Amino acid sequence: MSHHFHNDFLEEPLRAAGAVAWGVAEAAPVDDAARELYHAWIASGRHGCMDYMERYPELRADPGLLLEGARSVVVCAFSYHRSCHNPWISDYALGGDYHAVLRECLAPVAAEIERLCGGSTRICVDSAPLRERYWAERAGVGRCGLSGKLLVPGVGSEVFLAEILATAQIAPTPPLEKEVCTRCGRCVQACPVGALNGHGGVDARRCLSCLTVEWRGEFPAGTRLHGRLVGCDVCSRVCSLSLQAPEASVPGLQARPGILGMTPEGALALTRGGFKSIFSGTAIMRLRLDGLRRNAALLEE
């Protein structure tokens, strides 16, 4: 019988890293119902232009393939809630690139797990094919709401998720028994493109958060961005749970003045050098200058 480690040693390093919530799940293959739901979503084409969602189905289904001998999934939530906004750019994109920032934040936590429990760890932030919301629900970090987003009690949906896979067996935290979403339907009604089906499903072919960032090349004729330059926050912003959210406290995630002040007009006038100096080290680099200009041109029409 392998040794079980208590999970209470995680509280201090994770809070120090800036996590607003955390939990632990036993690393095991994803259950059949969740796998079938995901495959049906892909098969219906509702993942839209995010063709990477189709790749590595076997990795998505088993965290043990991402880290050999993985026994635990430590799930961490970091707030990106802001009190100041850019009306055209999503709150998550106002600061440093969360992939790099959170990996750096969690490095000391992963090192602490290895020091106290032995074995090896792997930090995953969004880009590894791991079913983040599934594991967050299993670990009791939150529950998915009508918006399709994970809702964290006392925090809401404006969170980045990151995981530490560990070969050590860390005692799991139980899933939340109570619903977090109030089922008020505000997010469904407020979505400007009707991307939410009212049962927690999202059609990424319509979702502006996906369209503005993931679409490559020119948009199909008749595309409207409803005032969005990068991403979309409407469903999070109208959610009553967002009112309780703590501010983004991780230094690297703080809003950058250059991005806070960016307008569609300003984006159209950017040179390659200007784009790099404002957006270097942020998630908007993924969109590239051409993508940003394409979105801005549609907003300026």
PDB file of C-alpha atoms in Angstrom:
ATOM      1  CA  MET A   1       0.000   0.000   0.000  1.00  0.00           C
ATOM      2  CA  SER A   2       1.571   3.300  -1.063  1.00  0.00           C
ATOM      3  CA  HIS A   3       1.839   6.193   1.357  1.00  0.00           C
ATOM      4  CA  HIS A   4      -0.878   8.868   1.356  1.00  0.00           C
ATOM      5  CA  PHE A   5       0.287  12.405   2.087  1.00  0.00           C
ATOM      6  CA  HIS A   6      -2.016  14.904   3.785  1.00  0.00           C
ATOM      7  CA  ASN A   7      -2.885  17.860   1.570  1.00  0.00           C
ATOM      8  CA  ASP A   8      -2.755  20.559   4.279  1.00  0.00           C
ATOM      9  CA  PHE A   9       0.923  21.341   3.521  1.00  0.00           C
ATOM     10  CA  LEU A  10      -0.260  22.826   0.186  1.00  0.00           C
ATOM     11  CA  GLU A  11      -2.279  25.685   1.690  1.00  0.00           C
ATOM     12  CA  GLU A  12       0.626  27.953   2.580  1.00  0.00           C
ATOM     13  CA  PRO A  13       2.725  27.684  -0.619  1.00  0.00           C
ATOM     14  CA  LEU A  14      -0.363  27.934  -2.863  1.00  0.00           C
ATOM     15  CA  ARG A  15      -1.694  31.042  -1.103  1.00  0.00           C
ATOM     16  CA  ALA A  16       1.819  32.512  -1.294  1.00  0.00           C
ATOM     17  CA  ALA A  17       1.768  31.776  -5.042  1.00  0.00           C
ATOM     18  CA  GLY A  18      -1.436  33.806  -5.325  1.00  0.00           C
ATOM     19  CA  ALA A  19      -4.019  31.022  -5.765  1.00  0.00           C
ATOM     20  CA  VAL A  20      -7.544  31.998  -4.649  1.00  0.00           C
ATOM     21  CA  ALA A  21      -8.673  28.357  -4.449  1.00  0.00           C
ATOM     22  CA  TRP A  22      -7.134  24.901  -4.779  1.00  0.00           C
ATOM     23  CA  GLY A  23      -7.977  21.219  -4.453  1.00  0.00           C
ATOM     24  CA  VAL A  24      -6.587  17.763  -5.145  1.00  0.00           C
ATOM     25  CA  ALA A  25      -8.040  14.948  -7.245  1.00  0.00           C
ATOM     26  CA  GLU A  26      -6.806  11.402  -7.635  1.00  0.00           C
ATOM     27  CA  ALA A  27      -5.196  11.049 -11.076  1.00  0.00           C
ATOM     28  CA  ALA A  28      -7.269   8.446 -12.913  1.00  0.00           C
ATOM     29  CA  PRO A  29      -8.701   8.099 -16.418  1.00  0.00           C
ATOM     30  CA  VAL A  30     -11.529  10.593 -17.140  1.00  0.00           C
ATOM     31  CA  ASP A  31     -14.904   8.962 -16.519  1.00  0.00           C
ATOM     32  CA  ASP A  32     -16.925   7.633 -19.470  1.00  0.00           C
ATOM     33  CA  ALA A  33     -19.777  10.156 -19.225  1.00  0.00           C
ATOM     34  CA  ALA A  34     -17.388  13.133 -19.378  1.00  0.00           C
ATOM     35  CA  ARG A  35     -15.487  11.566 -22.262  1.00  0.00           C
ATOM     36  CA  GLU A  36     -18.675  10.943 -24.247  1.00  0.00           C
ATOM     37  CA  LEU A  37     -19.912  14.499 -23.657  1.00  0.00           C
ATOM     38  CA  TYR A  38     -16.604  15.919 -24.921  1.00  0.00           C
ATOM     39  CA  HIS A  39     -16.524  13.644 -27.981  1.00  0.00           C
ATOM     40  CA  ALA A  40     -20.121  14.621 -28.848  1.00  0.00           C
ATOM     41  CA  TRP A  41     -19.154  18.315 -28.598  1.00  0.00           C
ATOM     42  CA  ILE A  42     -16.209  17.765 -30.965  1.00  0.00           C
ATOM     43  CA  ALA A  43     -18.248  15.572 -33.338  1.00  0.00           C
ATOM     44  CA  SER A  44     -20.930  18.278 -33.658  1.00  0.00           C
ATOM     45  CA  GLY A  45     -18.250  20.812 -34.629  1.00  0.00           C
ATOM     46  CA  ARG A  46     -19.051  23.122 -31.702  1.00  0.00           C
ATOM     47  CA  HIS A  47     -15.334  23.549 -30.952  1.00  0.00           C
ATOM     48  CA  GLY A  48     -15.246  25.710 -34.091  1.00  0.00           C
ATOM     49  CA  CYS A  49     -11.816  26.876 -35.227  1.00  0.00           C
ATOM     50  CA  MET A  50     -10.055  25.374 -32.177  1.00  0.00           C
ATOM     51  CA  ASP A  51      -8.917  22.301 -34.079  1.00  0.00           C
ATOM     52  CA  TYR A  52      -6.288  21.597 -31.399  1.00  0.00           C
ATOM     53  CA  MET A  53      -9.205  20.437 -29.199  1.00  0.00           C
ATOM     54  CA  GLU A  54      -9.482  17.372 -31.460  1.00  0.00           C
ATOM     55  CA  ARG A  55      -5.864  16.356 -30.953  1.00  0.00           C
ATOM     56  CA  TYR A  56      -4.450  13.938 -28.362  1.00  0.00           C
ATOM     57  CA  PRO A  57      -7.783  12.411 -27.258  1.00  0.00           C
ATOM     58  CA  GLU A  58      -5.935   9.658 -25.375  1.00  0.00           C
ATOM     59  CA  LEU A  59      -3.838  12.224 -23.448  1.00  0.00           C
ATOM     60  CA  ARG A  60      -6.960  14.221 -22.554  1.00  0.00           C
ATOM     61  CA  ALA A  61      -8.508  11.079 -21.153  1.00  0.00           C
ATOM     62  CA  ASP A  62      -5.659  10.053 -18.869  1.00  0.00           C
ATOM     63  CA  PRO A  63      -3.308  12.373 -16.922  1.00  0.00           C
ATOM     64  CA  GLY A  64      -1.017   9.378 -16.390  1.00  0.00           C
ATOM     65  CA  LEU A  65       0.069   9.823 -20.018  1.00  0.00           C
ATOM     66  CA  LEU A  66       1.164  13.428 -19.331  1.00  0.00           C
ATOM     67  CA  LEU A  67       3.299  12.400 -16.357  1.00  0.00           C
ATOM     68  CA  GLU A  68       4.214   8.756 -16.028  1.00  0.00           C
ATOM     69  CA  GLY A  69       3.040   7.358 -12.711  1.00  0.00           C
ATOM     70  CA  ALA A  70       0.858  10.414 -11.917  1.00  0.00           C
ATOM     71  CA  ARG A  71      -1.262   9.755  -8.834  1.00  0.00           C
ATOM     72  CA  SER A  72      -2.485  13.268  -7.960  1.00  0.00           C
ATOM     73  CA  VAL A  73      -3.791  16.324  -9.778  1.00  0.00           C
ATOM     74  CA  VAL A  74      -3.404  19.533  -7.744  1.00  0.00           C
ATOM     75  CA  VAL A  75      -5.781  22.108  -9.268  1.00  0.00           C
ATOM     76  CA  CYS A  76      -5.198  25.825  -8.597  1.00  0.00           C
ATOM     77  CA  ALA A  77      -7.370  28.834  -9.475  1.00  0.00           C
ATOM     78  CA  PHE A  78      -5.929  32.349  -9.890  1.00  0.00           C
ATOM     79  CA  SER A  79      -8.170  35.422 -10.146  1.00  0.00           C
ATOM     80  CA  TYR A  80      -7.882  37.823 -13.072  1.00  0.00           C
ATOM     81  CA  HIS A  81     -10.770  40.013 -11.858  1.00  0.00           C
ATOM     82  CA  ARG A  82     -10.182  43.733 -12.461  1.00  0.00           C
ATOM     83  CA  SER A  83     -11.654  46.956 -11.159  1.00  0.00           C
ATOM     84  CA  CYS A  84     -10.401  48.812 -14.264  1.00  0.00           C
ATOM     85  CA  HIS A  85     -11.289  47.584 -17.741  1.00  0.00           C
ATOM     86  CA  ASN A  86     -10.604  48.189 -21.413  1.00  0.00           C
ATOM     87  CA  PRO A  87     -14.034  48.113 -23.142  1.00  0.00           C
ATOM     88  CA  TRP A  88     -12.579  46.327 -26.196  1.00  0.00           C
ATOM     89  CA  ILE A  89     -10.106  43.897 -24.606  1.00  0.00           C
ATOM     90  CA  SER A  90     -10.922  40.994 -22.300  1.00  0.00           C
ATOM     91  CA  ASP A  91      -9.767  41.311 -18.685  1.00  0.00           C
ATOM     92  CA  TYR A  92      -7.696  38.128 -18.909  1.00  0.00           C
ATOM     93  CA  ALA A  93      -5.529  39.671 -21.659  1.00  0.00           C
ATOM     94  CA  LEU A  94      -4.696  42.938 -19.852  1.00  0.00           C
ATOM     95  CA  GLY A  95      -1.667  41.542 -18.002  1.00  0.00           C
ATOM     96  CA  GLY A  96       1.257  39.207 -18.657  1.00  0.00           C
ATOM     97  CA  ASP A  97       0.763  35.892 -20.450  1.00  0.00           C
ATOM     98  CA  TYR A  98      -0.812  33.661 -17.819  1.00  0.00           C
ATOM     99  CA  HIS A  99       0.869  30.538 -19.242  1.00  0.00           C
ATOM    100  CA  ALA A 100       4.323  31.824 -18.305  1.00  0.00           C
ATOM    101  CA  VAL A 101       3.274  33.758 -15.190  1.00  0.00           C
ATOM    102  CA  LEU A 102       1.447  30.857 -13.515  1.00  0.00           C
ATOM    103  CA  ARG A 103       4.138  28.335 -14.424  1.00  0.00           C
ATOM    104  CA  GLU A 104       6.611  30.578 -12.577  1.00  0.00           C
ATOM    105  CA  CYS A 105       4.215  31.014  -9.619  1.00  0.00           C
ATOM    106  CA  LEU A 106       3.763  27.263  -9.251  1.00  0.00           C
ATOM    107  CA  ALA A 107       7.415  26.239  -9.635  1.00  0.00           C
ATOM    108  CA  PRO A 108       8.138  26.647  -5.874  1.00  0.00           C
ATOM    109  CA  VAL A 109       4.956  24.694  -5.034  1.00  0.00           C
ATOM    110  CA  ALA A 110       5.969  21.825  -7.330  1.00  0.00           C
ATOM    111  CA  ALA A 111       9.439  21.854  -5.751  1.00  0.00           C
ATOM    112  CA  GLU A 112       7.850  21.703  -2.266  1.00  0.00           C
ATOM    113  CA  ILE A 113       5.722  18.694  -3.294  1.00  0.00           C
ATOM    114  CA  GLU A 114       8.846  16.890  -4.519  1.00  0.00           C
ATOM    115  CA  ARG A 115      10.785  17.826  -1.365  1.00  0.00           C
ATOM    116  CA  LEU A 116       8.089  16.665   1.084  1.00  0.00           C
ATOM    117  CA  CYS A 117       6.540  13.770  -0.826  1.00  0.00           C
ATOM    118  CA  GLY A 118       9.284  12.654  -3.211  1.00  0.00           C
ATOM    119  CA  GLY A 119       8.578  11.607  -6.782  1.00  0.00           C
ATOM    120  CA  SER A 120       8.223  13.931  -9.742  1.00  0.00           C
ATOM    121  CA  THR A 121       5.805  16.689 -10.800  1.00  0.00           C
ATOM    122  CA  ARG A 122       4.674  18.437 -13.975  1.00  0.00           C
ATOM    123  CA  ILE A 123       3.057  21.877 -14.145  1.00  0.00           C
ATOM    124  CA  CYS A 124       0.291  22.249 -16.743  1.00  0.00           C
ATOM    125  CA  VAL A 125      -1.162  25.635 -17.686  1.00  0.00           C
ATOM    126  CA  ASP A 126      -3.871  25.497 -20.327  1.00  0.00           C
ATOM    127  CA  SER A 127      -1.626  24.364 -23.180  1.00  0.00           C
ATOM    128  CA  ALA A 128      -1.218  20.714 -22.094  1.00  0.00           C
ATOM    129  CA  PRO A 129      -4.127  18.519 -23.228  1.00  0.00           C
ATOM    130  CA  LEU A 130      -5.635  18.222 -19.753  1.00  0.00           C
ATOM    131  CA  ARG A 131      -9.372  18.524 -19.057  1.00  0.00           C
ATOM    132  CA  GLU A 132      -8.978  21.463 -16.671  1.00  0.00           C
ATOM    133  CA  ARG A 133     -12.603  22.099 -15.727  1.00  0.00           C
ATOM    134  CA  TYR A 134     -13.230  18.391 -15.267  1.00  0.00           C
ATOM    135  CA  TRP A 135     -10.328  18.110 -12.807  1.00  0.00           C
ATOM    136  CA  ALA A 136     -11.309  21.354 -11.066  1.00  0.00           C
ATOM    137  CA  GLU A 137     -14.770  19.878 -10.420  1.00  0.00           C
ATOM    138  CA  ARG A 138     -13.273  16.579  -9.230  1.00  0.00           C
ATOM    139  CA  ALA A 139     -10.956  18.439  -6.843  1.00  0.00           C
ATOM    140  CA  GLY A 140     -13.780  20.561  -5.400  1.00  0.00           C
ATOM    141  CA  VAL A 141     -12.366  23.869  -6.683  1.00  0.00           C
ATOM    142  CA  GLY A 142     -15.687  24.818  -8.286  1.00  0.00           C
ATOM    143  CA  ARG A 143     -18.595  23.711 -10.451  1.00  0.00           C
ATOM    144  CA  CYS A 144     -19.371  24.588 -14.067  1.00  0.00           C
ATOM    145  CA  GLY A 145     -22.261  27.016 -14.595  1.00  0.00           C
ATOM    146  CA  LEU A 146     -24.632  27.912 -17.425  1.00  0.00           C
ATOM    147  CA  SER A 147     -21.838  29.908 -19.060  1.00  0.00           C
ATOM    148  CA  GLY A 148     -19.822  26.693 -19.432  1.00  0.00           C
ATOM    149  CA  LYS A 149     -17.148  28.310 -17.256  1.00  0.00           C
ATOM    150  CA  LEU A 150     -15.958  26.978 -13.925  1.00  0.00           C
ATOM    151  CA  LEU A 151     -17.486  28.974 -11.056  1.00  0.00           C
ATOM    152  CA  VAL A 152     -15.433  29.137  -7.868  1.00  0.00           C
ATOM    153  CA  PRO A 153     -17.377  29.852  -4.638  1.00  0.00           C
ATOM    154  CA  GLY A 154     -16.759  33.418  -3.458  1.00  0.00           C
ATOM    155  CA  VAL A 155     -14.720  34.140  -6.595  1.00  0.00           C
ATOM    156  CA  GLY A 156     -16.830  33.558  -9.719  1.00  0.00           C
ATOM    157  CA  SER A 157     -15.590  32.621 -13.190  1.00  0.00           C
ATOM    158  CA  GLU A 158     -12.801  35.150 -13.790  1.00  0.00           C
ATOM    159  CA  VAL A 159     -10.082  32.658 -12.992  1.00  0.00           C
ATOM    160  CA  PHE A 160      -7.157  31.001 -14.703  1.00  0.00           C
ATOM    161  CA  LEU A 161      -6.735  27.320 -13.907  1.00  0.00           C
ATOM    162  CA  ALA A 162      -3.375  25.599 -13.586  1.00  0.00           C
ATOM    163  CA  GLU A 163      -2.460  22.109 -12.439  1.00  0.00           C
ATOM    164  CA  ILE A 164       0.445  20.291 -10.868  1.00  0.00           C
ATOM    165  CA  LEU A 165       0.543  16.587 -11.689  1.00  0.00           C
ATOM    166  CA  ALA A 166       2.413  14.599  -9.056  1.00  0.00           C
ATOM    167  CA  THR A 167       3.494  10.974  -8.756  1.00  0.00           C
ATOM    168  CA  ALA A 168       3.032  11.280  -4.980  1.00  0.00           C
ATOM    169  CA  GLN A 169      -0.327  10.198  -3.600  1.00  0.00           C
ATOM    170  CA  ILE A 170      -1.762  13.325  -1.980  1.00  0.00           C
ATOM    171  CA  ALA A 171      -5.077  12.996  -0.145  1.00  0.00           C
ATOM    172  CA  PRO A 172      -7.890  14.219  -2.434  1.00  0.00           C
ATOM    173  CA  THR A 173     -10.335  17.019  -1.554  1.00  0.00           C
ATOM    174  CA  PRO A 174     -14.013  16.118  -2.155  1.00  0.00           C
ATOM    175  CA  PRO A 175     -16.050  17.605  -5.035  1.00  0.00           C
ATOM    176  CA  LEU A 176     -18.484  20.387  -4.055  1.00  0.00           C
ATOM    177  CA  GLU A 177     -21.925  19.013  -3.266  1.00  0.00           C
ATOM    178  CA  LYS A 178     -23.778  22.282  -3.748  1.00  0.00           C
ATOM    179  CA  GLU A 179     -24.337  24.026  -7.082  1.00  0.00           C
ATOM    180  CA  VAL A 180     -22.359  27.302  -7.360  1.00  0.00           C
ATOM    181  CA  CYS A 181     -24.261  28.720 -10.358  1.00  0.00           C
ATOM    182  CA  THR A 182     -27.610  30.296  -9.388  1.00  0.00           C
ATOM    183  CA  ARG A 183     -29.083  29.297 -12.798  1.00  0.00           C
ATOM    184  CA  CYS A 184     -30.374  32.864 -13.192  1.00  0.00           C
ATOM    185  CA  GLY A 185     -29.722  32.706 -16.942  1.00  0.00           C
ATOM    186  CA  ARG A 186     -28.209  36.204 -17.149  1.00  0.00           C
ATOM    187  CA  CYS A 187     -25.149  34.933 -19.026  1.00  0.00           C
ATOM    188  CA  VAL A 188     -27.295  33.101 -21.596  1.00  0.00           C
ATOM    189  CA  GLN A 189     -29.448  36.187 -22.216  1.00  0.00           C
ATOM    190  CA  ALA A 190     -26.508  38.604 -22.323  1.00  0.00           C
ATOM    191  CA  CYS A 191     -24.315  36.691 -24.801  1.00  0.00           C
ATOM    192  CA  PRO A 192     -24.360  38.953 -27.877  1.00  0.00           C
ATOM    193  CA  VAL A 193     -24.026  36.033 -30.299  1.00  0.00           C
ATOM    194  CA  GLY A 194     -26.205  33.378 -28.615  1.00  0.00           C
ATOM    195  CA  ALA A 195     -23.242  31.024 -28.059  1.00  0.00           C
ATOM    196  CA  LEU A 196     -24.671  29.551 -24.810  1.00  0.00           C
ATOM    197  CA  ASN A 197     -27.352  26.878 -25.078  1.00  0.00           C
ATOM    198  CA  GLY A 198     -28.838  27.397 -21.597  1.00  0.00           C
ATOM    199  CA  HIS A 199     -27.673  24.009 -20.298  1.00  0.00           C
ATOM    200  CA  GLY A 200     -23.986  24.787 -19.797  1.00  0.00           C
ATOM    201  CA  GLY A 201     -23.032  24.132 -23.419  1.00  0.00           C
ATOM    202  CA  VAL A 202     -20.971  26.574 -25.502  1.00  0.00           C
ATOM    203  CA  ASP A 203     -20.827  26.836 -29.290  1.00  0.00           C
ATOM    204  CA  ALA A 204     -17.290  28.071 -30.003  1.00  0.00           C
ATOM    205  CA  ARG A 205     -18.214  28.713 -33.659  1.00  0.00           C
ATOM    206  CA  ARG A 206     -20.118  31.753 -32.393  1.00  0.00           C
ATOM    207  CA  CYS A 207     -18.253  32.636 -29.186  1.00  0.00           C
ATOM    208  CA  LEU A 208     -16.477  36.000 -29.556  1.00  0.00           C
ATOM    209  CA  SER A 209     -13.836  34.950 -27.035  1.00  0.00           C
ATOM    210  CA  CYS A 210     -12.825  32.205 -29.445  1.00  0.00           C
ATOM    211  CA  LEU A 211     -13.484  34.012 -32.719  1.00  0.00           C
ATOM    212  CA  THR A 212     -11.412  37.118 -31.971  1.00  0.00           C
ATOM    213  CA  VAL A 213      -8.334  35.139 -30.890  1.00  0.00           C
ATOM    214  CA  GLU A 214      -8.416  31.687 -32.498  1.00  0.00           C
ATOM    215  CA  TRP A 215      -9.736  32.431 -36.004  1.00  0.00           C
ATOM    216  CA  ARG A 216      -6.969  32.516 -38.599  1.00  0.00           C
ATOM    217  CA  GLY A 217      -7.182  34.603 -41.786  1.00  0.00           C
ATOM    218  CA  GLU A 218     -10.115  36.733 -42.879  1.00  0.00           C
ATOM    219  CA  PHE A 219     -13.518  36.362 -41.227  1.00  0.00           C
ATOM    220  CA  PRO A 220     -16.494  34.975 -43.175  1.00  0.00           C
ATOM    221  CA  ALA A 221     -18.682  37.684 -44.749  1.00  0.00           C
ATOM    222  CA  GLY A 222     -21.209  39.140 -42.316  1.00  0.00           C
ATOM    223  CA  THR A 223     -19.112  38.468 -39.168  1.00  0.00           C
ATOM    224  CA  ARG A 224     -19.800  40.999 -36.415  1.00  0.00           C
ATOM    225  CA  LEU A 225     -17.581  41.377 -33.336  1.00  0.00           C
ATOM    226  CA  HIS A 226     -20.037  43.419 -31.230  1.00  0.00           C
ATOM    227  CA  GLY A 227     -17.358  45.822 -30.010  1.00  0.00           C
ATOM    228  CA  ARG A 228     -14.834  43.136 -29.061  1.00  0.00           C
ATOM    229  CA  LEU A 229     -11.203  43.525 -30.132  1.00  0.00           C
ATOM    230  CA  VAL A 230      -9.666  40.683 -28.085  1.00  0.00           C
ATOM    231  CA  GLY A 231     -11.781  38.137 -26.213  1.00  0.00           C
ATOM    232  CA  CYS A 232     -15.164  38.735 -24.574  1.00  0.00           C
ATOM    233  CA  ASP A 233     -16.176  39.116 -20.917  1.00  0.00           C
ATOM    234  CA  VAL A 234     -19.941  39.536 -21.199  1.00  0.00           C
ATOM    235  CA  CYS A 235     -20.960  36.240 -19.558  1.00  0.00           C
ATOM    236  CA  SER A 236     -18.523  36.746 -16.660  1.00  0.00           C
ATOM    237  CA  ARG A 237     -19.348  40.426 -16.230  1.00  0.00           C
ATOM    238  CA  VAL A 238     -23.122  39.880 -15.853  1.00  0.00           C
ATOM    239  CA  CYS A 239     -22.681  36.968 -13.422  1.00  0.00           C
ATOM    240  CA  SER A 240     -23.707  37.940  -9.884  1.00  0.00           C
ATOM    241  CA  LEU A 241     -20.800  35.848  -8.533  1.00  0.00           C
ATOM    242  CA  SER A 242     -18.283  38.185 -10.199  1.00  0.00           C
ATOM    243  CA  LEU A 243     -19.255  40.897  -7.734  1.00  0.00           C
ATOM    244  CA  GLN A 244     -17.518  39.010  -4.901  1.00  0.00           C
ATOM    245  CA  ALA A 245     -14.335  38.268  -6.855  1.00  0.00           C
ATOM    246  CA  PRO A 246     -10.948  39.227  -5.378  1.00  0.00           C
ATOM    247  CA  GLU A 247      -8.668  41.410  -7.554  1.00  0.00           C
ATOM    248  CA  ALA A 248      -5.881  39.817  -9.592  1.00  0.00           C
ATOM    249  CA  SER A 249      -3.080  39.826  -7.019  1.00  0.00           C
ATOM    250  CA  VAL A 250      -0.264  38.009  -8.865  1.00  0.00           C
ATOM    251  CA  PRO A 251       2.202  40.743  -9.930  1.00  0.00           C
ATOM    252  CA  GLY A 252       2.693  39.370 -13.458  1.00  0.00           C
ATOM    253  CA  LEU A 253      -1.069  39.384 -14.067  1.00  0.00           C
ATOM    254  CA  GLN A 254      -1.597  43.069 -13.204  1.00  0.00           C
ATOM    255  CA  ALA A 255      -3.062  45.190 -16.006  1.00  0.00           C
ATOM    256  CA  ARG A 256      -0.490  46.928 -18.211  1.00  0.00           C
ATOM    257  CA  PRO A 257      -1.169  50.627 -18.939  1.00  0.00           C
ATOM    258  CA  GLY A 258      -0.416  50.223 -22.670  1.00  0.00           C
ATOM    259  CA  ILE A 259      -3.065  47.513 -23.033  1.00  0.00           C
ATOM    260  CA  LEU A 260      -5.575  49.293 -20.788  1.00  0.00           C
ATOM    261  CA  GLY A 261      -5.383  52.325 -23.088  1.00  0.00           C
ATOM    262  CA  MET A 262      -5.477  50.449 -26.418  1.00  0.00           C
ATOM    263  CA  THR A 263      -8.347  51.300 -28.799  1.00  0.00           C
ATOM    264  CA  PRO A 264      -9.368  49.822 -32.194  1.00  0.00           C
ATOM    265  CA  GLU A 265      -8.065  53.034 -33.781  1.00  0.00           C
ATOM    266  CA  GLY A 266      -4.765  52.680 -31.927  1.00  0.00           C
ATOM    267  CA  ALA A 267      -4.487  49.035 -32.953  1.00  0.00           C
ATOM    268  CA  LEU A 268      -4.872  49.939 -36.646  1.00  0.00           C
ATOM    269  CA  ALA A 269      -2.049  52.468 -36.370  1.00  0.00           C
ATOM    270  CA  LEU A 270       0.414  50.079 -34.674  1.00  0.00           C
ATOM    271  CA  THR A 271       3.726  49.234 -36.298  1.00  0.00           C
ATOM    272  CA  ARG A 272       5.289  45.797 -35.745  1.00  0.00           C
ATOM    273  CA  GLY A 273       7.717  47.372 -33.272  1.00  0.00           C
ATOM    274  CA  GLY A 274       4.888  49.166 -31.451  1.00  0.00           C
ATOM    275  CA  PHE A 275       2.885  45.954 -31.242  1.00  0.00           C
ATOM    276  CA  LYS A 276       5.850  44.118 -29.752  1.00  0.00           C
ATOM    277  CA  SER A 277       6.693  46.812 -27.206  1.00  0.00           C
ATOM    278  CA  ILE A 278       3.093  46.914 -25.882  1.00  0.00           C
ATOM    279  CA  PHE A 279       2.125  43.224 -26.093  1.00  0.00           C
ATOM    280  CA  SER A 280       5.422  41.346 -25.666  1.00  0.00           C
ATOM    281  CA  GLY A 281       5.046  38.691 -22.965  1.00  0.00           C
ATOM    282  CA  THR A 282       1.226  38.771 -23.093  1.00  0.00           C
ATOM    283  CA  ALA A 283      -1.419  36.362 -24.389  1.00  0.00           C
ATOM    284  CA  ILE A 284      -2.214  38.830 -27.225  1.00  0.00           C
ATOM    285  CA  MET A 285       1.061  37.847 -28.948  1.00  0.00           C
ATOM    286  CA  ARG A 286      -0.829  34.694 -29.985  1.00  0.00           C
ATOM    287  CA  LEU A 287      -3.177  36.854 -32.047  1.00  0.00           C
ATOM    288  CA  ARG A 288      -0.275  38.605 -33.795  1.00  0.00           C
ATOM    289  CA  LEU A 289      -0.447  42.121 -35.235  1.00  0.00           C
ATOM    290  CA  ASP A 290      -2.308  40.986 -38.363  1.00  0.00           C
ATOM    291  CA  GLY A 291      -5.075  39.419 -36.267  1.00  0.00           C
ATOM    292  CA  LEU A 292      -5.360  42.478 -34.049  1.00  0.00           C
ATOM    293  CA  ARG A 293      -5.562  44.773 -37.096  1.00  0.00           C
ATOM    294  CA  ARG A 294      -8.155  42.506 -38.745  1.00  0.00           C
ATOM    295  CA  ASN A 295     -10.380  42.720 -35.637  1.00  0.00           C
ATOM    296  CA  ALA A 296      -9.845  46.474 -35.309  1.00  0.00           C
ATOM    297  CA  ALA A 297     -10.715  47.069 -38.982  1.00  0.00           C
ATOM    298  CA  LEU A 298     -14.036  45.265 -38.518  1.00  0.00           C
ATOM    299  CA  LEU A 299     -14.821  47.392 -35.438  1.00  0.00           C
ATOM    300  CA  GLU A 300     -13.913  50.618 -37.232  1.00  0.00           C
ATOM    301  CA  GLU A 301     -16.219  49.936 -40.226  1.00  0.00           C
TER     302      GLU A 301
END
